[in-house]
Amino acid sequence: MSSLTDDKAVELSIGGMTCASCANRIERKLNKLEGVTATVNYATEKAKVTFPDGLDPQELIATVESAGYTAALPKPPEARDEQAAEPDDELRPLRQRLVTSVALSVPVVAMAMVPALQFTNWQWLSLTLAAPVVFYAGWPFHKAAWTNLRHGAATMDTLISIGTLAAFLWSVWALFFGSAGTPGMTHPFEFTIERTDGSGNIYLETAAAVTAFILAGRYFESRSKRRAGAALRALLELGAKDVELVDGRRVPADQLSVGDRFVVRPGEKIATDGVIEEGTSAVDASMLTGESVPVEVAPGDQVTGATVNAGGRLIVRATRVGADTQLSQMAKLVEEAQTGKAAVQRLADRISGVFVPIVIALALGTLGFWLGTGTGTGAAFTAAVAVLIIACPCALGLATPTALLVGTGRGAQLGILIKGPEVLESTRRIDTIVLDKTGTVTEGRMTLTGVHLAEGEDREEVLRLAGALEHASEHPIAQAVAKAARSSATVEDFANVEGLGVQGIVDGHAVLVGRPRLLEEWSQHLPVELARKLAEEQAAGRTAVAVGWDGRARAVLVVADVVKPTSREAIEQLRALGLTPVLLTGDNEAVARTVAKEVGIDEVIAEVLPADKVDAVKELQAKGRVVAMVGDGVNDAAALAQADLGLAMGTGTDAAIEAADLTLVRGDLRVTADALRLSRRTLGTIKGNLFWAFAYNVAALPLAALGLLNPMIAGAAMAFSSVFVVSNSLRLRRFT
């Protein structure tokens, strides 16, 4: 971003959130500010905020802090680098509290459950051990609950704090002032522990064990969330740290400017996006594109920052630096996707926003009901505490963002960038995929595909002379011939004959390359067999040029935009996903049909002007089809935006990438099928998470209210539900 106010958008780091209710509350507070639109993500602990020009970002921070949380603006790159270099152990305080709670809770629970361990006055030892668990280990819950209550709000911490404090204080009352109920007086469904000494209604083991279970759940949840975001952190750390300029100076990579020339030795990372000026090599781009095979590069070829030079020494001229590089743009797209929210998540947020007050009311109702039926104070209290503990909305809040976090991170590793969570729903609905021909199905550049020789001619000699002459021309057809021939012969008296071809002297031969008419003007007529081959190639939509020298036609060279070797396999994979492929091109019908037949596409829309590509997509949509569009050029941008799902090849233009919903960093059409499968798998994981999160609460709350759940079991189940949702999302890391 150039500045906060220019873009009117900022991403705040939020601290102090403990559940989805916290995120929902911060989001509501920010959205109450005039002109502000905010999205708060519990999993990433980020708030994406857009705001009007006149608003100071510090007001956003003040609003978050007034709700009882902390907020901070993005740190400059150098500060982030310093932070990354420091030992990072944010989990240490949580781990210390967890270890303390487990060590002290185990004997408390053991004494309560095993009569043989209940020596005289054992309850006082339980009280001594449980007190540090409830007040030290559980302090974050009580602190957060108090902060929220001061601001008139209730969150998951409120439920945990009330439940554990109620169990502890009830037990203290019973120990100091006598039994709070009559031993053995339980309602028929209650799971209780029979005491042997008359103190039948103390719940110290409940207070201690619930605290330990919930701390364990939060610890494993936090650790899993960090693993979920590992792919993005790895992406951000890919870039080279320093670089050697051509004058021998070594400088930090972030000090490079556009136009600077730098050296890349074998095994080194390329510091930034650029173009090769000297040297040839193979570049390993697997960390950015997922492509395991190194790509051969030579002078004039584009290279991407963070890729590895696997071969010779290169001199590269920087073309994009800093936030403009492909690596930075990838990281930005992934981060934006991870901070967004799908429609299903917004539903979960609305539910979690009102869930806590409803649960508190339900717990009070449960307590009142069982007291009213005469079941007994102990049974009523047990059921009410179980309701408070079991009803944590954390699993609901984690269901979508953790799956999105892992899915988009894994996509980035495979060269698939998902622009936002709403894209996932689109991938499920599409039934038709429109493929732009040039650069998507085909290589997008002219290649020599055939050499037809006159009788008695030598192929190597034809290519040597024709290649040398064509090397002096900038025409795409000429460059295709020159690249295939790789001739080192010298050319004299080179001339371009407008609209017909080129001519010149190569090693003493007067060479002509171009349309047959150029050769005919010099009385070099094509033999019957060569004329027939030329006509066949032109009928198939390929470009053919004649070659002659010293008064005689020697050969016909065939040049075409060849189909990518993986395109046919990609079409088969797309069909397996239930999609109908359609080839869209501005080329003539013959060329389009030839390419379509080669890759296995039946439906072709040819001779379409760039401006009419949008209309072609609209016509398909008008027939009731849900359309995805794959393209790579500026003339594809509008059609990509019109389609229900736009996929841009990362080898294409910035305009196409900006208009698309999904970006495929690698120029391999098979990645399209991978992108759709990953998106659908991520969406399926989100829906699975939400189902189990809802099912857990729907099933557990009635059981707790009926007294069928001991609070300790409720605490363990609640902790497990959050860990399950995050662990289920982590399975996406194994997507291939």
XYZ file of C-alpha atoms in Angstrom:
736
model
C 0.000 0.000 0.000
C 1.201 3.477 -0.703
C -0.363 4.757 2.492
C -3.225 3.947 4.754
C -5.339 6.926 3.786
C -4.751 6.551 0.035
C -6.080 3.019 0.020
C -8.522 3.555 2.902
C -7.798 0.041 4.095
C -5.649 -1.529 6.788
C -5.099 -4.900 8.384
C -4.945 -4.750 12.185
C -3.363 -7.401 14.389
C -5.812 -8.178 17.215
C -4.751 -9.480 20.619
C -6.760 -10.939 23.470
C -9.358 -12.880 21.456
C -10.228 -16.238 22.983
C -13.226 -17.380 20.943
C -15.455 -16.590 17.983
C -17.676 -14.420 20.196
C -14.716 -12.088 20.762
C -14.134 -11.727 17.021
C -17.830 -11.122 16.452
C -17.926 -8.452 19.133
C -14.886 -6.560 17.780
C -16.366 -6.726 14.284
C -19.661 -5.192 15.491
C -17.820 -2.415 17.362
C -15.752 -1.442 14.311
C -18.704 -1.602 11.931
C -20.607 0.885 14.114
C -18.088 3.583 13.116
C -19.367 5.703 10.246
C -18.072 4.536 6.876
C -16.123 1.600 8.342
C -16.406 -1.974 7.073
C -14.521 -4.579 9.088
C -14.009 -8.330 8.997
C -12.372 -9.963 12.011
C -10.882 -13.431 11.705
C -10.430 -15.389 14.931
C -8.056 -17.985 13.415
C -5.609 -15.477 11.915
C -6.120 -12.870 14.683
C -6.413 -10.162 12.042
C -9.014 -7.497 11.249
C -9.363 -6.307 7.667
C -10.781 -2.764 7.834
C -11.760 -0.248 5.162
C -12.442 3.296 6.339
C -13.187 6.791 4.963
C -10.466 9.253 4.051
C -10.920 11.523 7.068
C -10.680 8.789 9.705
C -7.409 8.318 11.597
C -6.430 4.609 11.874
C -5.648 5.263 15.546
C -9.410 5.626 16.074
C -9.807 2.039 14.881
C -7.231 0.900 17.444
C -8.974 2.921 20.166
C -12.303 1.291 19.287
C -10.826 -2.196 19.600
C -9.155 -1.303 22.898
C -12.407 0.142 24.239
C -13.910 -3.319 23.761
C -11.218 -4.811 25.999
C -8.766 -6.113 23.377
C -5.489 -4.922 21.855
C -4.804 -3.845 18.279
C -1.753 -2.812 16.284
C -1.040 -1.480 12.804
C 1.138 -3.543 10.412
C 4.839 -3.358 11.206
C 7.344 -2.192 8.553
C 9.225 -4.993 6.748
C 12.442 -4.463 8.690
C 10.584 -4.771 12.014
C 8.905 -7.960 10.828
C 12.270 -9.373 9.803
C 13.756 -8.609 13.232
C 10.777 -10.197 14.927
C 11.053 -13.301 12.761
C 14.706 -13.644 13.684
C 13.954 -13.790 17.416
C 13.064 -17.077 19.107
C 9.309 -17.377 18.724
C 7.556 -19.140 21.572
C 4.214 -17.449 22.124
C 2.883 -20.720 23.539
C 5.282 -20.764 26.518
C 3.006 -19.022 29.079
C 0.070 -21.207 28.037
C 2.232 -24.325 28.257
C 3.415 -23.365 31.769
C -0.169 -22.933 32.985
C -1.155 -26.232 31.355
C 1.689 -28.189 32.989
C 0.858 -26.662 36.387
C -2.854 -27.446 36.077
C -2.269 -31.067 34.996
C 0.287 -31.727 37.755
C -2.040 -30.415 40.469
C -5.340 -31.682 39.025
C -4.367 -35.347 38.723
C -4.121 -35.981 42.512
C -7.311 -33.927 43.118
C -9.299 -36.058 40.646
C -7.660 -39.285 41.887
C -8.585 -38.597 45.529
C -12.157 -37.749 44.557
C -12.649 -40.878 42.444
C -10.672 -43.542 44.340
C -12.010 -44.145 47.906
C -8.766 -45.889 48.917
C -6.945 -42.557 48.546
C -9.344 -40.648 50.788
C -7.442 -40.299 54.066
C -8.677 -38.215 56.970
C -9.314 -34.603 55.912
C -8.190 -35.320 52.321
C -10.631 -32.598 51.192
C -8.332 -29.903 52.577
C -5.412 -31.203 50.515
C -7.713 -31.148 47.473
C -8.589 -27.537 48.245
C -4.887 -26.647 48.565
C -4.045 -28.256 45.224
C -7.141 -27.022 43.345
C -6.794 -23.356 44.359
C -3.659 -22.681 42.211
C -5.294 -24.489 39.283
C -8.447 -22.384 39.396
C -6.817 -19.022 40.179
C -3.348 -19.238 38.597
C -3.779 -21.629 35.677
C -7.311 -20.379 35.016
C -6.448 -16.689 35.453
C -6.654 -15.874 31.692
C -10.289 -17.047 31.691
C -11.236 -14.967 34.747
C -9.394 -11.883 33.496
C -11.044 -12.043 30.082
C -14.465 -12.699 31.616
C -14.126 -9.665 33.912
C -12.933 -7.442 31.063
C -15.862 -8.492 28.916
C -18.397 -8.064 31.718
C -17.109 -4.521 32.325
C -17.981 -3.809 28.688
C -21.369 -5.452 28.977
C -20.435 -8.551 26.992
C -20.158 -12.286 27.555
C -17.875 -14.753 25.772
C -16.643 -18.311 26.122
C -14.378 -17.149 28.951
C -17.456 -15.998 30.821
C -18.887 -19.527 30.694
C -15.635 -21.142 31.807
C -14.991 -18.603 34.560
C -18.512 -18.821 36.003
C -18.512 -22.617 35.816
C -15.135 -23.221 37.467
C -15.527 -20.475 40.100
C -19.006 -21.708 40.970
C -17.693 -25.263 41.450
C -14.748 -24.043 43.532
C -16.672 -21.571 45.718
C -19.508 -24.054 46.270
C -16.918 -26.570 47.487
C -15.319 -24.011 49.816
C -18.737 -23.198 51.271
C -19.456 -26.895 51.782
C -16.103 -27.504 53.485
C -16.308 -24.514 55.852
C -20.003 -24.472 56.631
C -21.050 -28.095 56.210
C -22.366 -30.244 53.394
C -24.293 -28.336 50.772
C -26.614 -31.230 50.319
C -27.468 -34.639 51.584
C -25.118 -37.442 50.478
C -26.695 -39.835 48.044
C -29.513 -37.412 47.116
C -29.005 -37.315 43.353
C -31.438 -37.302 40.516
C -31.574 -40.540 38.501
C -29.434 -39.383 35.551
C -26.602 -37.708 37.459
C -23.053 -39.058 37.226
C -21.556 -38.314 40.669
C -18.824 -39.593 42.933
C -19.893 -41.168 46.207
C -17.989 -39.728 49.179
C -17.231 -41.872 52.202
C -17.062 -39.139 54.814
C -20.203 -37.079 54.507
C -18.841 -34.299 52.296
C -20.852 -35.502 49.321
C -21.220 -32.239 47.402
C -17.787 -30.729 46.910
C -16.682 -30.139 43.311
C -13.003 -29.328 43.610
C -12.098 -32.060 41.095
C -14.576 -30.515 38.646
C -13.090 -27.022 38.979
C -9.519 -28.328 38.611
C -10.123 -30.867 35.835
C -12.279 -28.550 33.718
C -9.577 -25.851 33.897
C -6.905 -28.372 32.901
C -8.965 -29.815 30.030
C -9.808 -26.407 28.596
C -6.216 -25.198 28.891
C -5.123 -28.365 27.077
C -7.672 -27.730 24.344
C -6.584 -24.121 23.978
C -2.899 -25.087 23.891
C -3.346 -27.715 21.173
C -5.713 -25.401 19.306
C -3.129 -22.591 19.337
C -0.374 -24.918 18.237
C -2.531 -26.286 15.427
C -3.474 -22.775 14.297
C 0.221 -21.928 14.024
C 0.751 -25.063 11.922
C -2.210 -24.022 9.773
C -0.539 -20.708 8.955
C 2.892 -22.254 8.377
C 2.524 -22.275 4.582
C 2.025 -18.519 4.401
C 4.921 -17.854 6.785
C 7.121 -20.125 4.669
C 6.043 -18.233 1.546
C 6.948 -14.895 3.118
C 10.374 -16.222 4.137
C 11.297 -17.558 0.682
C 12.971 -14.419 -0.624
C 16.733 -13.898 -0.705
C 18.109 -11.796 2.171
C 20.996 -10.148 0.307
C 22.301 -9.831 -3.251
C 25.571 -9.133 -5.082
C 25.470 -6.273 -7.588
C 27.543 -6.428 -10.781
C 30.039 -3.952 -9.266
C 30.847 -6.472 -6.513
C 28.929 -4.771 -3.672
C 26.670 -6.985 -1.547
C 23.495 -5.249 -0.333
C 20.232 -6.304 1.376
C 17.730 -7.552 -1.192
C 15.116 -4.988 -0.097
C 17.462 -2.168 -1.192
C 17.350 -3.200 -4.858
C 15.804 -0.734 -7.316
C 14.240 -1.325 -10.714
C 17.027 -1.400 -13.305
C 19.746 -2.636 -10.930
C 21.874 -5.463 -12.355
C 22.873 -8.266 -9.989
C 24.733 -11.571 -10.081
C 23.149 -14.946 -9.312
C 25.600 -17.810 -8.852
C 24.690 -21.520 -9.027
C 22.687 -22.552 -5.973
C 21.709 -18.983 -5.020
C 18.180 -17.576 -4.881
C 17.236 -14.939 -7.438
C 16.777 -11.795 -5.339
C 13.836 -10.229 -7.202
C 11.832 -10.419 -10.430
C 13.912 -9.545 -13.471
C 15.117 -10.369 -16.953
C 18.309 -12.293 -17.738
C 20.948 -10.209 -19.512
C 23.846 -12.680 -19.499
C 24.253 -16.410 -18.963
C 22.176 -19.569 -19.365
C 20.953 -21.873 -16.631
C 18.100 -23.944 -15.263
C 15.873 -22.315 -12.640
C 14.118 -24.304 -9.911
C 10.756 -22.619 -9.253
C 9.213 -25.474 -7.252
C 8.747 -23.418 -4.078
C 6.561 -20.926 -5.974
C 4.842 -23.012 -8.628
C 4.912 -26.575 -7.318
C 6.626 -27.573 -10.589
C 9.420 -30.022 -9.766
C 11.274 -29.820 -13.119
C 13.749 -26.890 -13.457
C 13.094 -24.531 -16.378
C 15.852 -23.675 -18.895
C 16.481 -19.920 -19.161
C 18.647 -17.734 -21.409
C 19.204 -14.008 -22.085
C 15.883 -12.219 -22.559
C 13.907 -14.657 -20.376
C 11.942 -13.453 -17.355
C 12.832 -14.872 -13.927
C 10.996 -14.651 -10.625
C 12.386 -13.664 -7.245
C 12.866 -16.469 -4.656
C 13.435 -19.125 -7.339
C 16.781 -20.945 -7.272
C 19.488 -20.828 -9.917
C 20.321 -24.503 -10.400
C 22.904 -24.111 -13.170
C 25.277 -21.463 -14.505
C 26.135 -17.913 -13.498
C 23.492 -15.311 -14.411
C 23.381 -11.541 -14.595
C 19.823 -10.294 -14.035
C 18.300 -6.829 -14.414
C 15.629 -6.105 -11.784
C 12.200 -5.296 -13.249
C 10.042 -5.478 -10.116
C 11.054 -4.990 -6.490
C 9.496 -4.945 -3.034
C 5.712 -5.233 -2.896
C 5.473 -5.449 -6.711
C 7.264 -8.803 -7.024
C 5.367 -11.975 -7.811
C 6.275 -13.450 -4.404
C 4.861 -10.403 -2.583
C 1.719 -10.423 -4.712
C 1.238 -14.136 -4.010
C 1.627 -13.590 -0.271
C -0.810 -10.663 -0.414
C -3.436 -12.722 -2.258
C -3.103 -15.621 0.171
C -3.282 -13.327 3.216
C -6.368 -11.546 1.859
C -8.061 -14.874 1.216
C -7.285 -16.075 4.730
C -8.727 -12.970 6.387
C -11.976 -13.134 4.392
C -15.152 -14.912 5.377
C -17.403 -17.268 3.478
C -21.185 -16.974 3.731
C -21.353 -20.082 5.933
C -18.906 -18.510 8.385
C -21.037 -15.385 8.711
C -23.946 -17.596 9.753
C -21.756 -19.253 12.409
C -20.610 -15.806 13.624
C -24.190 -14.609 14.034
C -24.999 -17.721 16.052
C -21.919 -17.467 18.276
C -22.650 -13.791 18.867
C -25.880 -14.594 20.736
C -24.892 -18.048 21.916
C -23.204 -17.175 25.222
C -26.095 -15.168 26.742
C -28.500 -17.938 25.702
C -26.295 -20.564 27.389
C -26.103 -18.564 30.627
C -29.890 -18.290 30.608
C -30.159 -22.030 29.889
C -27.810 -22.836 32.791
C -29.883 -20.721 35.186
C -33.035 -22.370 33.838
C -31.502 -25.812 34.371
C -30.549 -24.922 37.939
C -34.031 -23.587 38.664
C -35.774 -26.557 37.068
C -33.934 -29.217 39.051
C -34.260 -27.236 42.265
C -37.966 -26.888 41.584
C -38.422 -30.627 41.076
C -36.847 -31.328 44.480
C -34.044 -33.421 42.983
C -31.447 -31.804 45.187
C -29.097 -28.855 45.206
C -26.052 -30.939 44.245
C -27.701 -32.485 41.199
C -29.100 -29.136 40.058
C -25.734 -27.479 40.476
C -23.909 -30.254 38.584
C -26.257 -30.000 35.610
C -26.012 -26.184 35.492
C -22.196 -26.231 35.575
C -22.135 -28.904 32.827
C -24.334 -26.683 30.627
C -21.942 -23.744 31.119
C -18.849 -25.799 30.337
C -20.118 -27.828 27.375
C -21.486 -24.912 25.341
C -18.285 -23.274 24.120
C -18.795 -21.792 20.626
C -15.075 -22.086 19.769
C -15.557 -24.955 17.337
C -18.064 -22.864 15.382
C -15.652 -19.962 15.175
C -12.747 -22.139 14.055
C -14.634 -24.259 11.519
C -14.236 -21.992 8.489
C -11.070 -19.914 9.080
C -8.810 -22.851 9.953
C -9.862 -24.816 6.860
C -9.415 -21.685 4.746
C -6.044 -21.014 6.359
C -4.729 -24.493 5.573
C -6.386 -24.761 2.141
C -5.076 -21.449 0.828
C -1.635 -22.100 2.314
C -1.439 -25.509 0.657
C -2.641 -23.936 -2.583
C 0.200 -21.399 -2.447
C 2.693 -24.260 -2.107
C 1.219 -25.852 -5.245
C 1.095 -22.613 -7.256
C -2.654 -22.040 -6.728
C -3.805 -18.700 -5.325
C -7.409 -18.484 -4.101
C -8.561 -14.859 -4.006
C -11.201 -15.236 -1.277
C -13.497 -17.648 0.576
C -16.501 -16.815 -1.604
C -14.621 -18.410 -4.512
C -14.950 -21.842 -2.909
C -18.728 -21.901 -3.316
C -18.390 -21.036 -7.018
C -16.081 -23.985 -7.698
C -18.758 -26.399 -6.500
C -21.460 -25.050 -8.836
C -19.682 -24.712 -12.185
C -20.541 -27.155 -14.991
C -18.787 -25.534 -17.991
C -15.188 -24.415 -18.347
C -14.237 -22.030 -21.172
C -10.586 -22.205 -22.206
C -8.835 -19.432 -24.096
C -6.668 -21.092 -26.761
C -3.524 -18.990 -27.050
C -1.271 -19.242 -23.995
C -3.716 -21.458 -22.124
C -4.224 -24.604 -24.187
C -1.296 -23.777 -26.479
C 2.176 -22.459 -25.662
C 1.279 -18.942 -26.812
C 4.381 -18.615 -28.977
C 5.282 -19.733 -32.477
C 7.370 -22.896 -32.776
C 8.918 -24.683 -35.750
C 6.847 -27.871 -36.061
C 7.876 -29.293 -39.439
C 10.424 -29.170 -42.276
C 9.410 -30.455 -45.747
C 12.424 -30.826 -48.077
C 12.671 -30.800 -51.864
C 14.285 -33.907 -53.314
C 17.999 -34.125 -52.556
C 18.098 -31.350 -49.945
C 19.770 -31.640 -46.519
C 17.691 -30.655 -43.452
C 20.648 -29.330 -41.448
C 21.800 -27.117 -44.331
C 18.280 -25.737 -44.850
C 17.965 -24.842 -41.167
C 21.486 -23.386 -41.003
C 20.940 -20.952 -43.862
C 17.291 -20.116 -43.159
C 17.931 -19.794 -39.398
C 20.802 -17.372 -39.906
C 18.668 -15.132 -42.137
C 15.616 -15.255 -39.847
C 17.759 -14.427 -36.811
C 18.104 -10.901 -38.183
C 14.309 -10.442 -38.204
C 12.066 -9.577 -35.230
C 8.957 -11.244 -36.692
C 7.507 -14.031 -34.421
C 7.629 -16.551 -37.291
C 11.239 -15.642 -38.005
C 12.173 -15.953 -34.331
C 10.583 -19.420 -34.175
C 12.732 -20.592 -37.104
C 15.863 -18.950 -35.696
C 15.369 -20.496 -32.266
C 14.977 -23.991 -33.736
C 17.934 -23.630 -36.097
C 20.428 -21.997 -33.675
C 22.628 -21.074 -36.652
C 25.860 -19.157 -36.178
C 26.334 -18.268 -39.855
C 26.765 -14.569 -40.690
C 24.317 -12.570 -42.825
C 25.120 -9.810 -45.314
C 22.853 -7.432 -47.243
C 19.820 -8.372 -45.104
C 16.540 -6.878 -46.354
C 12.927 -7.136 -45.244
C 10.490 -7.428 -48.178
C 7.273 -5.904 -46.783
C 4.488 -8.461 -46.494
C 6.453 -11.210 -48.250
C 9.524 -12.220 -46.221
C 13.264 -11.595 -45.917
C 16.345 -11.967 -48.075
C 20.116 -11.752 -47.673
C 23.507 -13.321 -48.340
C 24.494 -16.227 -46.057
C 27.911 -17.854 -46.654
C 27.831 -16.659 -50.261
C 24.275 -17.937 -50.949
C 21.453 -15.548 -51.904
C 18.807 -16.858 -49.469
C 15.051 -16.115 -49.534
C 12.574 -17.036 -46.736
C 8.904 -16.076 -46.937
C 5.722 -16.506 -48.902
C 5.965 -18.594 -52.104
C 5.347 -15.385 -54.054
C 8.683 -13.987 -52.831
C 10.490 -16.981 -54.325
C 8.429 -16.768 -57.541
C 9.584 -13.168 -58.064
C 13.109 -14.643 -58.303
C 11.910 -17.502 -60.550
C 12.095 -20.063 -57.762
C 8.875 -22.044 -58.144
C 7.899 -24.691 -55.586
C 8.095 -28.291 -56.842
C 4.681 -30.013 -57.013
C 5.297 -32.067 -53.858
C 6.349 -29.026 -51.792
C 3.351 -27.018 -53.082
C 1.036 -29.840 -51.987
C 2.605 -29.975 -48.498
C 2.312 -26.206 -48.140
C -1.406 -26.310 -49.047
C -2.052 -29.140 -46.548
C -0.363 -27.267 -43.714
C -2.258 -24.049 -44.451
C -5.558 -25.955 -44.610
C -4.812 -27.331 -41.127
C -4.397 -23.788 -39.820
C -0.616 -23.791 -39.598
C 1.725 -21.157 -41.048
C 4.093 -22.324 -43.792
C 7.015 -20.382 -45.357
C 9.174 -21.327 -48.329
C 12.976 -21.386 -48.357
C 15.164 -21.030 -51.436
C 18.631 -20.006 -52.499
C 20.756 -19.824 -55.606
C 17.750 -19.842 -57.953
C 15.955 -22.882 -56.526
C 13.203 -23.595 -53.933
C 14.637 -25.918 -51.296
C 12.071 -26.471 -48.506
C 8.855 -25.506 -46.738
C 9.079 -24.678 -43.012
C 5.968 -25.092 -40.856
C 5.429 -22.805 -37.853
C 2.543 -23.016 -35.384
C 1.487 -22.203 -31.845
C 1.807 -25.758 -30.505
C -0.446 -27.372 -27.949
C 1.101 -27.684 -24.486
C 2.103 -31.307 -23.857
C -0.084 -31.490 -20.744
C -3.245 -29.946 -22.218
C -4.912 -33.203 -23.294
C -4.378 -34.756 -19.859
C -5.768 -31.572 -18.276
C -8.952 -31.787 -20.383
C -9.445 -35.391 -19.271
C -9.079 -34.342 -15.627
C -11.610 -31.512 -16.077
C -14.101 -33.927 -17.639
C -13.592 -36.263 -14.675
C -14.685 -33.375 -12.424
C -17.977 -33.211 -14.336
C -17.119 -30.145 -16.443
C -17.781 -29.546 -20.141
C -14.736 -27.887 -21.807
C -15.280 -25.186 -24.445
C -12.443 -23.767 -26.589
C -12.688 -19.993 -27.140
C -10.403 -18.239 -29.642
C -10.096 -15.406 -32.113
C -8.371 -17.717 -34.605
C -10.161 -19.103 -37.641
C -12.400 -22.147 -37.426
C -9.868 -24.506 -39.040
C -7.109 -23.702 -36.531
C -9.512 -23.903 -33.592
C -10.923 -27.268 -34.684
C -7.436 -28.692 -35.171
C -6.366 -27.693 -31.658
C -9.673 -28.839 -30.137
C -9.396 -32.257 -31.779
C -5.814 -32.644 -30.561
C -6.748 -32.072 -26.898
C -10.186 -33.720 -26.911
C -12.574 -30.733 -26.853
C -15.858 -31.052 -28.744
C -17.339 -27.565 -28.339
C -15.533 -24.693 -30.118
C -16.270 -20.955 -30.327
C -13.927 -19.496 -32.949
C -13.247 -16.183 -34.728
C -14.262 -14.196 -31.642
C -12.933 -10.646 -31.330
C -11.358 -9.784 -27.938
C -14.268 -7.470 -27.101
C -16.762 -10.256 -27.888
C -15.338 -12.820 -25.455
C -17.578 -11.403 -22.722
C -20.617 -11.923 -24.948
C -19.596 -15.530 -25.559
C -19.521 -16.156 -21.797
C -22.866 -14.376 -21.359
C -24.470 -16.530 -24.055
C -23.408 -19.692 -22.258
C -24.757 -18.299 -18.967
C -28.040 -17.396 -20.685
C -28.435 -21.095 -21.525
C -28.398 -21.865 -17.800
C -24.792 -22.973 -17.632
C -22.516 -22.012 -14.720
C -19.301 -20.950 -16.397
C -15.640 -20.935 -15.385
C -13.200 -19.128 -17.667
C -9.454 -19.758 -17.984
C -7.320 -17.114 -19.717
C -4.027 -15.257 -19.585
C -4.209 -12.092 -21.694
C -5.415 -8.512 -21.333
C -8.218 -9.360 -23.762
C -9.374 -12.108 -21.371
C -9.762 -9.837 -18.321
C -13.370 -8.788 -18.978
C -14.462 -12.359 -19.720
C -12.726 -13.598 -16.547
C -14.655 -11.004 -14.538
C -17.966 -11.925 -16.249
C -17.587 -15.669 -15.659
C -19.011 -17.250 -12.517
C -15.441 -18.323 -11.747
C -12.349 -16.765 -13.351
C -9.013 -18.572 -13.451
C -5.915 -16.708 -14.662
C -2.687 -18.350 -15.754
C 0.087 -16.768 -13.699
C 2.250 -16.630 -16.814
C -0.216 -14.086 -18.236
C -0.872 -10.380 -17.756
C -1.515 -8.503 -14.517
C -4.933 -7.423 -15.844
C -6.054 -11.024 -16.251
C -4.738 -12.012 -12.812
C -6.486 -9.050 -11.162
C -9.830 -9.945 -12.785
C -9.658 -13.643 -11.862
C -10.865 -15.461 -8.741
C -8.119 -18.078 -8.890
C -4.555 -17.574 -10.136
C -2.515 -20.518 -11.405
C 1.126 -19.541 -10.944
C 2.337 -22.327 -13.228
C 1.406 -22.185 -16.924
C 0.221 -25.812 -16.874
C -3.465 -26.386 -17.598
C -3.481 -29.418 -15.294
C -3.202 -27.014 -12.374
C -6.751 -25.882 -13.264
C -8.078 -29.291 -12.255
C -5.891 -29.253 -9.121
C -7.229 -25.796 -8.202
C -10.844 -26.910 -8.556
C -10.224 -30.099 -6.566
C -8.442 -28.197 -3.775
C -11.188 -25.564 -3.639
C -13.898 -28.212 -3.469
C -11.962 -30.161 -0.842
C -11.538 -27.004 1.254
C -15.247 -26.214 0.975
C -16.088 -29.803 1.944
C -13.806 -29.527 4.984
C -15.490 -26.273 6.039
C -18.945 -27.833 5.797
C -17.779 -30.933 7.648
C -16.314 -28.779 10.416
C -19.508 -26.763 10.741
C -21.649 -29.909 10.802
C -19.679 -31.434 13.662
C -19.486 -28.119 15.540
C -23.269 -27.660 15.319
C -23.967 -31.345 15.998
C -21.728 -31.259 19.058
C -23.634 -28.371 20.628
C -27.068 -29.623 19.572
C -26.387 -33.060 21.104
C -24.376 -32.002 24.155
C -26.527 -29.192 25.566
C -29.646 -31.328 26.147
C -27.499 -34.071 27.723
C -25.922 -31.526 30.071
C -29.279 -29.985 30.975
C -30.660 -33.464 31.744
C -27.737 -34.092 34.087
C -26.259 -36.844 31.922
C -22.863 -35.130 31.660
C -20.424 -34.727 34.498
C -18.779 -31.248 34.220
C -15.339 -32.881 33.900
C -16.488 -34.880 30.881
C -18.149 -31.746 29.498
C -14.854 -29.829 29.784
C -12.946 -32.599 28.036
C -15.556 -32.830 25.261
C -15.583 -29.075 24.739
C -11.788 -28.977 24.457
C -11.840 -31.943 22.082
C -14.391 -30.304 19.765
C -12.077 -27.357 19.030
C -9.029 -29.563 18.593
C -11.023 -31.870 16.286
C -12.078 -28.999 14.017
C -8.509 -27.693 13.693
C -7.053 -31.176 13.198
C -9.626 -31.967 10.536
C -8.605 -28.794 8.697
C -4.930 -29.747 8.929
C -5.638 -32.801 6.761
C -5.692 -30.389 3.801
C -1.922 -30.056 4.167
C -1.654 -33.533 2.624
C -3.567 -32.522 -0.536
C -1.636 -33.452 -3.696
